[in-house]
CSV table of C-alpha atoms in Angstrom, one decimal:
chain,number,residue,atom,x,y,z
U,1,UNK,CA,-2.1,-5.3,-6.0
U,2,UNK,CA,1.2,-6.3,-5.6
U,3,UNK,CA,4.3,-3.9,-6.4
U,4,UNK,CA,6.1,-4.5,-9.9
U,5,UNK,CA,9.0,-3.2,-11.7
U,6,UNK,CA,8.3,-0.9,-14.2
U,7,UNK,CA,10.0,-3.8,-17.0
U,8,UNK,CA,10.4,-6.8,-14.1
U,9,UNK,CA,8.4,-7.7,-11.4
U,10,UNK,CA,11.0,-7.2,-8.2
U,11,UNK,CA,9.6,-9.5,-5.3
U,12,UNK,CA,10.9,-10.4,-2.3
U,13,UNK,CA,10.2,-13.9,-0.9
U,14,UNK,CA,10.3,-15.5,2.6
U,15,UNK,CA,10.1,-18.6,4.2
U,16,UNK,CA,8.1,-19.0,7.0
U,17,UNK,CA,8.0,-21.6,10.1
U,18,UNK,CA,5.0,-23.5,8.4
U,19,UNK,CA,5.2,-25.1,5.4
U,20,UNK,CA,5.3,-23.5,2.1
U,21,UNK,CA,4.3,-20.3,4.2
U,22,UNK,CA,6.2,-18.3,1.4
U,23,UNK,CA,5.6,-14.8,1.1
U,24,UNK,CA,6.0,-12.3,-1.3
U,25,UNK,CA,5.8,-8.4,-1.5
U,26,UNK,CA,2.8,-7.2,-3.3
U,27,UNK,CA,2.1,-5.8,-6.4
U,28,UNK,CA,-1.2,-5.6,-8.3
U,29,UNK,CA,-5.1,-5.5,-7.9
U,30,UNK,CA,-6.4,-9.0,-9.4
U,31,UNK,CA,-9.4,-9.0,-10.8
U,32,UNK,CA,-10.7,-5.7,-9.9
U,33,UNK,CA,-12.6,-2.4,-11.2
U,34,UNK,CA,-10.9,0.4,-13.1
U,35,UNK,CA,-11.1,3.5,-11.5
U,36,UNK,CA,-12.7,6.8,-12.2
U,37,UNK,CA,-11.3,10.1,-12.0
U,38,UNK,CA,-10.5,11.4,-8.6
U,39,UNK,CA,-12.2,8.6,-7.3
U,40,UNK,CA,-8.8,7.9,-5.5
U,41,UNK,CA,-7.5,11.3,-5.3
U,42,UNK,CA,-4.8,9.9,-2.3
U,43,UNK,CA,-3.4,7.4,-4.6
U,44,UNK,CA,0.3,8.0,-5.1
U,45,UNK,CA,2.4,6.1,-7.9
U,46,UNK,CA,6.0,5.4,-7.6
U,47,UNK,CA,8.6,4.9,-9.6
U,48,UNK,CA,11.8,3.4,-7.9
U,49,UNK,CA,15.2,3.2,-8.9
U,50,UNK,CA,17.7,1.4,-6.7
U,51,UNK,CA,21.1,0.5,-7.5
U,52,UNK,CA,22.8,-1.5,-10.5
U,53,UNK,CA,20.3,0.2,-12.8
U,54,UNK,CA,17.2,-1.8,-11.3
U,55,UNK,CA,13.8,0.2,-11.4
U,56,UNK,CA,10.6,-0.6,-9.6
U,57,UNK,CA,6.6,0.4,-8.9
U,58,UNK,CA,5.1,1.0,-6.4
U,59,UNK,CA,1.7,2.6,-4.5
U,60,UNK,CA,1.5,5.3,-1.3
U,61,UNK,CA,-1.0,7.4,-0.1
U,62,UNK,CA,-1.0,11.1,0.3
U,63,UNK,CA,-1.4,12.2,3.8
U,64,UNK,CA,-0.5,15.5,3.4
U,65,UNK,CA,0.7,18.4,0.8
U,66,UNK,CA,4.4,17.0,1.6
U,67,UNK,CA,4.1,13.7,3.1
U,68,UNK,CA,3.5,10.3,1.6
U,69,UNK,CA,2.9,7.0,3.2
U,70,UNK,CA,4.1,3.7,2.1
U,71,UNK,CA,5.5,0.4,2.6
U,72,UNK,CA,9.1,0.8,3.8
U,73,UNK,CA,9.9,-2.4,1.5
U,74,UNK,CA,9.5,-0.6,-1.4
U,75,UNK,CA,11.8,2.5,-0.8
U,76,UNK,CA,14.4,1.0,1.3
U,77,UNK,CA,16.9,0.6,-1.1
U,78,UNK,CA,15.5,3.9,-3.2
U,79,UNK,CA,18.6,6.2,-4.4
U,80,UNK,CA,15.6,8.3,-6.9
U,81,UNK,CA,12.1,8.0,-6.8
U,82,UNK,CA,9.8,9.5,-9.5
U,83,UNK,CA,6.2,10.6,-7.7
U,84,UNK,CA,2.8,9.8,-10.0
U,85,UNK,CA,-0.3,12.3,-8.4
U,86,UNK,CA,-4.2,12.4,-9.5
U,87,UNK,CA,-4.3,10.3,-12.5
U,88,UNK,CA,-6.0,6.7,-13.3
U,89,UNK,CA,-3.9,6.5,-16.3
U,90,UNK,CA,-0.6,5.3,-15.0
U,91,UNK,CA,1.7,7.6,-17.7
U,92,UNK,CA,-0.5,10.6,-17.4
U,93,UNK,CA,-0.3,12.1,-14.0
U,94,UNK,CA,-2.1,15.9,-13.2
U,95,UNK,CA,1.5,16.0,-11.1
U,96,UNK,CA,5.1,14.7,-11.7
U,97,UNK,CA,7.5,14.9,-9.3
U,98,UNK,CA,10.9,13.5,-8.8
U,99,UNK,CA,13.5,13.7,-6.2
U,100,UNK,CA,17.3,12.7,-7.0
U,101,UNK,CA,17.8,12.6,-3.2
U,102,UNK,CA,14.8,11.9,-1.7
U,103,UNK,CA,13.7,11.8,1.7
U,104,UNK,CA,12.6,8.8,3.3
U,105,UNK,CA,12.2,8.1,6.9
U,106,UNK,CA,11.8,3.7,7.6
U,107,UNK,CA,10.4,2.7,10.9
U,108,UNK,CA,12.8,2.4,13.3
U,109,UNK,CA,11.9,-1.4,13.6
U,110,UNK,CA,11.6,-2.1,10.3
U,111,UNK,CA,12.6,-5.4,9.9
U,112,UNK,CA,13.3,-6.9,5.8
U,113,UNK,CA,13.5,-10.8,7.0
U,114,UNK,CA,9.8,-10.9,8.6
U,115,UNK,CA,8.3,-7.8,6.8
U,116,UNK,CA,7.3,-6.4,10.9
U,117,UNK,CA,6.7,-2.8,10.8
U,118,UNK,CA,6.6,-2.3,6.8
U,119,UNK,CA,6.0,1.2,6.5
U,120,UNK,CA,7.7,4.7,5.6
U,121,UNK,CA,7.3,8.1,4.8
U,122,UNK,CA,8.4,9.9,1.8
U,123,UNK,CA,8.8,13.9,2.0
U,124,UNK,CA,7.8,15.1,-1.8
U,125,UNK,CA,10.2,17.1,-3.1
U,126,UNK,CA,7.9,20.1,-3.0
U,127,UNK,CA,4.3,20.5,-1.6
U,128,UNK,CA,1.5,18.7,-3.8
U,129,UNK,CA,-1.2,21.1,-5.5
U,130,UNK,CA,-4.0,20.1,-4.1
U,131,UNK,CA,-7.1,19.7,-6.8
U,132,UNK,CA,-10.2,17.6,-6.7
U,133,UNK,CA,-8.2,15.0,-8.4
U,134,UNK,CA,-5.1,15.3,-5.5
U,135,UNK,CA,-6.1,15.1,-2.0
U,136,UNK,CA,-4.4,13.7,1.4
U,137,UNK,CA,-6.7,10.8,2.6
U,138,UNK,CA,-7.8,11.3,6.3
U,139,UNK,CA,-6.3,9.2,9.2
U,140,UNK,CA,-7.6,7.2,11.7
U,141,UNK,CA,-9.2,8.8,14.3
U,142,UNK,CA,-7.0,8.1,17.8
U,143,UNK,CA,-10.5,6.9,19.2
U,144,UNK,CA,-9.9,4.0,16.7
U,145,UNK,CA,-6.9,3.1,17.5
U,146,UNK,CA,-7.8,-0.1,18.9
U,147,UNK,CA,-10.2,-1.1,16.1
U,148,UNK,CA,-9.9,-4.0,14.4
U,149,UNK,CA,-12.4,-3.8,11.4
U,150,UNK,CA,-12.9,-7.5,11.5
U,151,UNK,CA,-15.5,-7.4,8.7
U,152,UNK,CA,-15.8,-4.4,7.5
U,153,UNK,CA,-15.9,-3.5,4.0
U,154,UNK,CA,-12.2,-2.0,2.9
U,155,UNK,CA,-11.0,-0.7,-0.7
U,156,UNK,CA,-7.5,-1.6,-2.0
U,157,UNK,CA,-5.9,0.1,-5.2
U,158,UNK,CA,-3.2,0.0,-7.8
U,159,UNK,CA,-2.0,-0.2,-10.9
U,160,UNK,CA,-0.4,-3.8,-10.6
U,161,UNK,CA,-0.9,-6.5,-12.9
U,162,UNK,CA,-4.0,-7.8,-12.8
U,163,UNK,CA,-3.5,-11.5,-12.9
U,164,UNK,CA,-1.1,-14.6,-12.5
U,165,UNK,CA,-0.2,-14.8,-15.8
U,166,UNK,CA,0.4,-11.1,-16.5
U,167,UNK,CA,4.1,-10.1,-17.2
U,168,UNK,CA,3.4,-6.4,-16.6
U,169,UNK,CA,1.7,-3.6,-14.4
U,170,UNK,CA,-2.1,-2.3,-15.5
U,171,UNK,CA,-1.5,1.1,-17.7
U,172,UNK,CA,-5.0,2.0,-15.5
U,173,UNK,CA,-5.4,2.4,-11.5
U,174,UNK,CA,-7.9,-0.3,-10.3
U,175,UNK,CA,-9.4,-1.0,-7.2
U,176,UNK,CA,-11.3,-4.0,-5.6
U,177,UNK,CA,-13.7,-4.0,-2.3
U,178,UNK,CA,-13.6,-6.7,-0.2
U,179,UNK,CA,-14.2,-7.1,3.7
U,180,UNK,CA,-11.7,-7.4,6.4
U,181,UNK,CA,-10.6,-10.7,8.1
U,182,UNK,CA,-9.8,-11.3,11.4
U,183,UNK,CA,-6.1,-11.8,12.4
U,184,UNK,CA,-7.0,-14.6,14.5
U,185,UNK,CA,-8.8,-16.3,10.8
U,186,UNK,CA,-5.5,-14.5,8.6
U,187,UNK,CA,-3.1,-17.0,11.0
U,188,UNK,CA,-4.0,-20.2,9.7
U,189,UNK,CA,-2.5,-18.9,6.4
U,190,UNK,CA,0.5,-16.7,7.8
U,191,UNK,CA,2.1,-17.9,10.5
U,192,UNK,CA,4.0,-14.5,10.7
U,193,UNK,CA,0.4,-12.0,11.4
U,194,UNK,CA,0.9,-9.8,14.0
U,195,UNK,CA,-1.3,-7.4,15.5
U,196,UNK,CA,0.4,-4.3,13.6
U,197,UNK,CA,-1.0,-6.0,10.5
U,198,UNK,CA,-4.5,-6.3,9.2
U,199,UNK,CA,-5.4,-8.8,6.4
U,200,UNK,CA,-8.2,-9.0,3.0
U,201,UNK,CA,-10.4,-11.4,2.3
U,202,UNK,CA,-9.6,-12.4,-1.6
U,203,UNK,CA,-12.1,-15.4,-2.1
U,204,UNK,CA,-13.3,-15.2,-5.9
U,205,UNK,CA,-10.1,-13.9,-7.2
U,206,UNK,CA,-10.1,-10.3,-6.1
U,207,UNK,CA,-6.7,-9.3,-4.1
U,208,UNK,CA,-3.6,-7.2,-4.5
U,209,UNK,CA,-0.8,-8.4,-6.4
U,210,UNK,CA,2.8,-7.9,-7.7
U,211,UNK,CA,3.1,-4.1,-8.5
U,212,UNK,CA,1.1,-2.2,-5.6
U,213,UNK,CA,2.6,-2.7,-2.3
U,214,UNK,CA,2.5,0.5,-0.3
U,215,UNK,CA,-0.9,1.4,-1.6
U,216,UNK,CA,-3.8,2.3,0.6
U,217,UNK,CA,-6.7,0.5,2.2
U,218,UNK,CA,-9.1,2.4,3.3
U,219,UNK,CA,-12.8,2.0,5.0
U,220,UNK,CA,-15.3,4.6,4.8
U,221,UNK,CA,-15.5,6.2,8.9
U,222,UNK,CA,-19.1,7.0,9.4
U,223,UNK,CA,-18.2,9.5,12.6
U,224,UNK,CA,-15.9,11.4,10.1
U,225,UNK,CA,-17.8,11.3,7.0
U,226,UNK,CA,-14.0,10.8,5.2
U,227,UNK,CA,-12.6,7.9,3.5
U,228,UNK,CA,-9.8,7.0,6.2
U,229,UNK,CA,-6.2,5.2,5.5
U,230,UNK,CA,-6.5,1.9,7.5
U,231,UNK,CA,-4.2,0.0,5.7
U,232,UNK,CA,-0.6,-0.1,3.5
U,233,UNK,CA,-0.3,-3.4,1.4
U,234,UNK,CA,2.6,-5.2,2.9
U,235,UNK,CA,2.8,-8.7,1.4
U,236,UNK,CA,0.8,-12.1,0.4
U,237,UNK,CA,1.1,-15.6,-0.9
U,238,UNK,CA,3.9,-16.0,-3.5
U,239,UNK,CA,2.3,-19.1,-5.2
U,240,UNK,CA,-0.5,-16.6,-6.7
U,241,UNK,CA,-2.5,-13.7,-5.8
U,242,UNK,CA,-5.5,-15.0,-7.4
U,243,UNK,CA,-6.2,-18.1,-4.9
U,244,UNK,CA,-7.7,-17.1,-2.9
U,245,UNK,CA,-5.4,-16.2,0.1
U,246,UNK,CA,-5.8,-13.7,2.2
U,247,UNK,CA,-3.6,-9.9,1.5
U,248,UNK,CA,-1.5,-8.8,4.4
U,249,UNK,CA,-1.6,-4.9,5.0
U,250,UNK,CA,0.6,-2.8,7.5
U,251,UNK,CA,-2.1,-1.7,10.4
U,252,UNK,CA,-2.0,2.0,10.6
U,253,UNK,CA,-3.9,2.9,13.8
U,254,UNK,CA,-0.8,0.8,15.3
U,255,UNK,CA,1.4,3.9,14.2
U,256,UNK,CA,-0.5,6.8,14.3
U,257,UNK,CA,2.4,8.3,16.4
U,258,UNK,CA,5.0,7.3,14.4
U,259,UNK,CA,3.7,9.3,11.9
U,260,UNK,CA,2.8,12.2,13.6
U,261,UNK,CA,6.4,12.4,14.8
U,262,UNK,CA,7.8,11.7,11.9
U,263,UNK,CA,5.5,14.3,9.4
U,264,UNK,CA,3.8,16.7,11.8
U,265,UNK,CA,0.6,15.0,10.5
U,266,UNK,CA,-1.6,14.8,13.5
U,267,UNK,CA,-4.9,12.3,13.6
U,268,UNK,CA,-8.0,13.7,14.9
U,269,UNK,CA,-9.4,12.7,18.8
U,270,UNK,CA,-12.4,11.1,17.7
């Protein structure tokens, strides 16, 4: 799942220190499952309009009645932002939301060149209505915050496009499940992978794309019995999402204070 525009795909594109280590922002879930209803009842859709008329898509994940969570290379530029709650059909939200002005808080050490510390919060316009089709996802525990996941099983989704070839985001929210590699395995491909990120496996096709960045990964947490928001889609290869690279996600136990600061949303001690 990468993020798209709503008529172009808007990608951003780096070169690394290795060779053709290029990089782009993410958009889409290749090759993945559509979604039931409310079986991502966190999963946020944005619309995006920056300057000069240009319009973009993105994901986020509700962590609250008032707060979402996203990738801050999405919104950085953001002078509107329409807000898409509790539907899998893209067009056909339970809530629609948008915000003329809207509130948006970048990490302090956000930085655009190397995508370090990709990650924002958005302050809806005016508290969600919670339903069983909109509901915050949980947190990491602070117990976890030094948990890598190295292996575990992790679901990304998004309404992205859901191939290479495909010249415009999925109408339908779809998800893949795939398990988490190891940073130390997800630095042979990125140079750039730091320990505030945490990277997918995509073997066999299966990865985010352009038109979901800022949506969620998340790994079910046994000692919560919750779903839990482990991950925000931050960037992957730009020569395809479908070969098999790796998916780069923004870690979020690394800023679980951060965004307790920053929203009042507190994470739970164990």
């Amino acid at each position: 799942m990468l993020f798209a525009s709503l008529i172009i795909a808007l990608t951003i594109g780096l070169t690394q220190s290795r060779p053709n280590d290029e990089l782009v922002s993410q958009g889409r879930i290749a090759g993945g499952t559509v979604a039931t209803e409310s079986q991502f009842p966190h999963q946020v859709g944005l619309s995006i309009e920056e300057e000069n008329n240009l319009f973009s898509w993105c994901g986020g994940s509700l962590i609250s009645e008032q707060y979402v969570l996203t990738a801050a290379h999405c919104v950085e530029e953001a002078i509107a932002i329409v807000y898409y709650l509790g539907g899998v059909q893209r067009l056909a939200p339970q809530q629609l939301m948008k915000s003329l002005d809207p509130s948006i808080q970048l990490h302090p050490d956000w930085n655009p060149k190397t995508l370090e510390n990709d990650i924002a919060l958005l302050k809806l316009p005016q508290p969600a209505i919670l339903s069983g089709c909109i509901k915050p996802i949980k947190l990491p525990a602070i117990a976890s915050s030094y948990a890598s996941y190295d292996y575990k099983m992790a679901t990304t989704s998004g309404w992205g496009r859901i191939n290479d070839v495909s010249t415009a985001i999925s109408n339908e929210l779809r998800y893949v499940v795939r398990y988490v590699e190891s940073n130390e395995d997800c630095l042979y491909t990125y140079a750039n992978v730091r320990p505030t990120n945490i990277c997918m496996d995509t073997t066999g096709g299966q990865s985010t794309c352009t038109g979901d960045s800022g949506g969620p990964l998340t790994y079910f947490d046994h000692t919560q019995n919750a779903e839990i928001l482990i991950g925000i889609t931050s960037y992957g290869k730009k020569s395809g999402c479908t070969q098999g690279y790796p998916s780069v996600f923004t870690r979020v136990t690394a800023y679980l204070d951060w965004i307790a600061a920053v929203s009042g949303v507190g994470h739970s001690q164990s």
